[in-house]
Short mmCIF file of N, CA and C and ligand atoms in Angstrom, two decimals:
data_model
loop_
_atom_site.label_atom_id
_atom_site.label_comp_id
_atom_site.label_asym_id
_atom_site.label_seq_id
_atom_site.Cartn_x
_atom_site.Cartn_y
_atom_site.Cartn_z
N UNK C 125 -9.50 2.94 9.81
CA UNK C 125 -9.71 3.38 11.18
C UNK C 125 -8.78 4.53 11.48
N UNK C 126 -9.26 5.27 12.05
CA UNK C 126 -8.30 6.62 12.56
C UNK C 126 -8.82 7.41 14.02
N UNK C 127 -8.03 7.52 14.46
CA UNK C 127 -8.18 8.27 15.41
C UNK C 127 -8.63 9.46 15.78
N UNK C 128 -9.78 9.50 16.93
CA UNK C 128 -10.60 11.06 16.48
C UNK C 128 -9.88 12.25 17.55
N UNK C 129 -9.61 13.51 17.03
CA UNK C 129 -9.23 14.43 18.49
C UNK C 129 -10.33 15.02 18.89
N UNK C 130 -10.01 15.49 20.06
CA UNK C 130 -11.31 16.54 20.52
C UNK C 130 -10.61 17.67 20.86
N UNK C 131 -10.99 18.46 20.71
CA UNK C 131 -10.24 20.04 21.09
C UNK C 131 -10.35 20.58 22.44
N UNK C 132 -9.49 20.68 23.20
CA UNK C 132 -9.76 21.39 24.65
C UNK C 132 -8.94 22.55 24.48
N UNK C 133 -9.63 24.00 25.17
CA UNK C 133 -9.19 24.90 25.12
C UNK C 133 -9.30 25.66 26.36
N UNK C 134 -8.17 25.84 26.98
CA UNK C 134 -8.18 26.39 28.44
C UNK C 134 -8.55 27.92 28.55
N UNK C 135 -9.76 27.92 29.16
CA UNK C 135 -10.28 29.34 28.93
C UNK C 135 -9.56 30.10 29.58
N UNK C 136 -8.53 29.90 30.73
CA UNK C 136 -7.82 30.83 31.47
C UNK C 136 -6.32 30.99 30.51
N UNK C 137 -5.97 30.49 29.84
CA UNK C 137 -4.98 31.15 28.76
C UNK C 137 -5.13 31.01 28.21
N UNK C 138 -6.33 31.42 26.99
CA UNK C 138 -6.54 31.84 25.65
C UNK C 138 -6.91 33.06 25.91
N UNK C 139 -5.53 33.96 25.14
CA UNK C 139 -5.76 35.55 25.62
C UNK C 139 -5.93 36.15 24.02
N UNK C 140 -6.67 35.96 22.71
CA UNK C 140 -6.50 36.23 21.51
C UNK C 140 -5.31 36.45 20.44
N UNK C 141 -4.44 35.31 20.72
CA UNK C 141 -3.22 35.52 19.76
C UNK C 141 -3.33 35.63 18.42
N UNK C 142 -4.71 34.47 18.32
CA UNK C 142 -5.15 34.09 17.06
C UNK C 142 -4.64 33.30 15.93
N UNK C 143 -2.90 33.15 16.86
CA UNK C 143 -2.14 32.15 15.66
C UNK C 143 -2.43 30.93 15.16
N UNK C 144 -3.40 29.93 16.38
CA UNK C 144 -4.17 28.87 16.09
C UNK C 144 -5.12 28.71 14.89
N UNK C 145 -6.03 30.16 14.70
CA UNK C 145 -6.98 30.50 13.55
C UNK C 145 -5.89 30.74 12.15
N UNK C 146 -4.55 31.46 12.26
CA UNK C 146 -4.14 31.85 11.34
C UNK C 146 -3.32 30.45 10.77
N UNK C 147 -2.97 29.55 11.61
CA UNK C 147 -2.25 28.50 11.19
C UNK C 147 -2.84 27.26 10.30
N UNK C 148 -4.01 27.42 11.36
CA UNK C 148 -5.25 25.97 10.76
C UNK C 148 -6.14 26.65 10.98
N UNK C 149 -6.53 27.38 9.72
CA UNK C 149 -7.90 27.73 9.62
C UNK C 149 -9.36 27.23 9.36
N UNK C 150 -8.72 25.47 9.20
CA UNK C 150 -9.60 24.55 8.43
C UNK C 150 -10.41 23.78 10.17
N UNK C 151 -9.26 24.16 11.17
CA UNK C 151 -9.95 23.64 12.89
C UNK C 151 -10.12 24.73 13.34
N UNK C 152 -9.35 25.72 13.73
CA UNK C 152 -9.71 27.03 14.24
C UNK C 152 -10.78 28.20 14.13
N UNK C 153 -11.30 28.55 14.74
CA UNK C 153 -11.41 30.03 14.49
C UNK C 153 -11.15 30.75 16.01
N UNK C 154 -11.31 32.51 15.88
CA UNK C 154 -11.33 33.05 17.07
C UNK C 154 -12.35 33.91 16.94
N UNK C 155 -13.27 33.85 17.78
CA UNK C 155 -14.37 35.06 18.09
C UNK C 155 -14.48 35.81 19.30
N UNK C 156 -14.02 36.84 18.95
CA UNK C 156 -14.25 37.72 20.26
C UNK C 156 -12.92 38.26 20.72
N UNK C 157 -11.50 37.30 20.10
CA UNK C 157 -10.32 37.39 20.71
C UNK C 157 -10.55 36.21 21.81
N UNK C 158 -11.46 34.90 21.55
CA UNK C 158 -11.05 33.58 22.16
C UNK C 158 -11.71 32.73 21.30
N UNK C 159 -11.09 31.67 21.27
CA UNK C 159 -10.89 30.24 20.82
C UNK C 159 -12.15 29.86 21.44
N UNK C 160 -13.05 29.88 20.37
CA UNK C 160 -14.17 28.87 21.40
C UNK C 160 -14.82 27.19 20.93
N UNK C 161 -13.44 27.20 20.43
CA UNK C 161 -13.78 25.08 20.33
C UNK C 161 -13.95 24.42 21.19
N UNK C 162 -13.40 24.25 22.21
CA UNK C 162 -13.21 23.53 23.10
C UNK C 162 -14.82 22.87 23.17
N UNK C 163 -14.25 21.07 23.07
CA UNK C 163 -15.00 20.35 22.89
C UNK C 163 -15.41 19.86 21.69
N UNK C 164 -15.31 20.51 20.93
CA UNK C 164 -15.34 19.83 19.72
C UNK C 164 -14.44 19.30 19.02
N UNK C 165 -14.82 18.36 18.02
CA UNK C 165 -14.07 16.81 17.23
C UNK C 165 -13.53 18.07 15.88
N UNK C 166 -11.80 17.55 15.97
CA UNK C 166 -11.32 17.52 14.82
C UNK C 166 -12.20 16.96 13.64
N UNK C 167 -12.22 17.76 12.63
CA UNK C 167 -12.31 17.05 11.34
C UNK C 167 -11.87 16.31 10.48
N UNK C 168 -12.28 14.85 10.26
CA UNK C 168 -11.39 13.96 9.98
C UNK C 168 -10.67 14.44 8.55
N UNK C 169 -9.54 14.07 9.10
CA UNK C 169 -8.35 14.29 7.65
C UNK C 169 -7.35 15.50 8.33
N UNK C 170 -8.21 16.19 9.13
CA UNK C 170 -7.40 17.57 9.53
C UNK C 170 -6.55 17.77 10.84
N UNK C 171 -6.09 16.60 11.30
CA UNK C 171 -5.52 16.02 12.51
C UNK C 171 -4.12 16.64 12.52
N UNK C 172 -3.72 16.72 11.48
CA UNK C 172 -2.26 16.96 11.45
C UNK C 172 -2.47 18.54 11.58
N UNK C 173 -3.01 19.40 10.90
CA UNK C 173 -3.36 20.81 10.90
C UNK C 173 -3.88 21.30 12.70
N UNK C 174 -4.68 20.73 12.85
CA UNK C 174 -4.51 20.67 14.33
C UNK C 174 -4.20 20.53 15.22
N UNK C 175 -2.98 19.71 14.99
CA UNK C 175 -1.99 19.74 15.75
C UNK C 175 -1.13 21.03 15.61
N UNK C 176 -0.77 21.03 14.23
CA UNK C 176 0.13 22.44 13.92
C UNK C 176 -0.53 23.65 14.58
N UNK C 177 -1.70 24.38 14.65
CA UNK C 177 -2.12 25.20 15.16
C UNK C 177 -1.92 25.07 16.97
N UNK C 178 -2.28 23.69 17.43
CA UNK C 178 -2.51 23.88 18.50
C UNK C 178 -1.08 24.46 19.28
N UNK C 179 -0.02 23.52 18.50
CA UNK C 179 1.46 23.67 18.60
C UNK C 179 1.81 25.19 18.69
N UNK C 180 1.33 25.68 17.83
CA UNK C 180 1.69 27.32 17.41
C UNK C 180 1.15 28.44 18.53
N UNK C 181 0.00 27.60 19.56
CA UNK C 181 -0.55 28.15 20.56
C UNK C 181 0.59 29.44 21.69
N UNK C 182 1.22 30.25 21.70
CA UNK C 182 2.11 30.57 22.50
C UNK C 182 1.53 30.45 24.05
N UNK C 183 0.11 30.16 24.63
CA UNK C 183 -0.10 30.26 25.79
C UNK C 183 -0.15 28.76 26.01
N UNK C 184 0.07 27.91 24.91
CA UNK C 184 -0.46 26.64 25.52
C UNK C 184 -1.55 26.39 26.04
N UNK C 185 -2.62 27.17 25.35
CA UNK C 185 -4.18 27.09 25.73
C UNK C 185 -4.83 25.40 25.39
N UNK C 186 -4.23 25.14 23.83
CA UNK C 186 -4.71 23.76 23.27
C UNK C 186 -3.98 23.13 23.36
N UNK C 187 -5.35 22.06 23.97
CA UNK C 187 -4.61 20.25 23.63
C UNK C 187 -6.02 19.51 22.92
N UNK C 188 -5.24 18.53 22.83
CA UNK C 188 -5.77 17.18 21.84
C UNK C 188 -6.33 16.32 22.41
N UNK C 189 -7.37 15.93 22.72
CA UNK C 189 -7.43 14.51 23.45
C UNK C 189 -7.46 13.29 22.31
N UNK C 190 -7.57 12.55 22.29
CA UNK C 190 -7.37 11.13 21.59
C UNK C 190 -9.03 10.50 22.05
N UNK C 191 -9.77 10.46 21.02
CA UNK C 191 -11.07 10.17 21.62
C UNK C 191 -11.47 8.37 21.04
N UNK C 192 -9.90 8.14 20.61
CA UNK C 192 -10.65 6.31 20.11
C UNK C 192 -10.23 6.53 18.47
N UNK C 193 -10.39 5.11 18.18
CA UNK C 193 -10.74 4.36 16.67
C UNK C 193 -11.94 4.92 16.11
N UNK C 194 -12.48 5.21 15.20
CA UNK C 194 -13.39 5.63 14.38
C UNK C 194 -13.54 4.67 12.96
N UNK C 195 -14.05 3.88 12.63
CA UNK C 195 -14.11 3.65 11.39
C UNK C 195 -14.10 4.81 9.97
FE1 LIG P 261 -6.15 31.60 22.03
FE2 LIG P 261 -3.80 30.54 21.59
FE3 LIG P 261 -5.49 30.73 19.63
S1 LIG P 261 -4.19 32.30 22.91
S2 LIG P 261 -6.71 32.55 20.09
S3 LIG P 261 -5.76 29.49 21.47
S4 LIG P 261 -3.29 31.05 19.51
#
């Protein structure tokens, strides 16, 4: 069992840093010069990488939600 994230990405400060894409490229990308995950599920296994990117965010655009147990 593991825990699933979901990606939220605050469209009013994601200004294209891109360090999120360059950190965890395996959750991230950027198109356009914005982050357009938001809403979508981490890939299981890649929880920790997504965190690191989101961390690396300098606007504090991303967070994590905790969406439950998953088998
Ligand atoms: Fe946006 Fe932050 Fe990534 S500003 S492009 S979410 S590093």
């Amino acid at each position: 069992m593991t825990t699933r994230l979901r990606i939220r990405v605050a469209a009013d400060l994601c200004c294209g840093h891109h360090r999120c894409m360059e950190l965890a490229p395996d959750v991230y990308e950027v198109v356009g010069g914005f982050n357009p995950m938001d809403g979508c599920l981490v890939p299981a296994g890649a929880e920790e990488s997504a965190r690191y990117g989101a961390d690396a965010c300098p606007e504090g655009a991303i967070t994590l939600d905790e969406e439950g147990e998953v088998e």
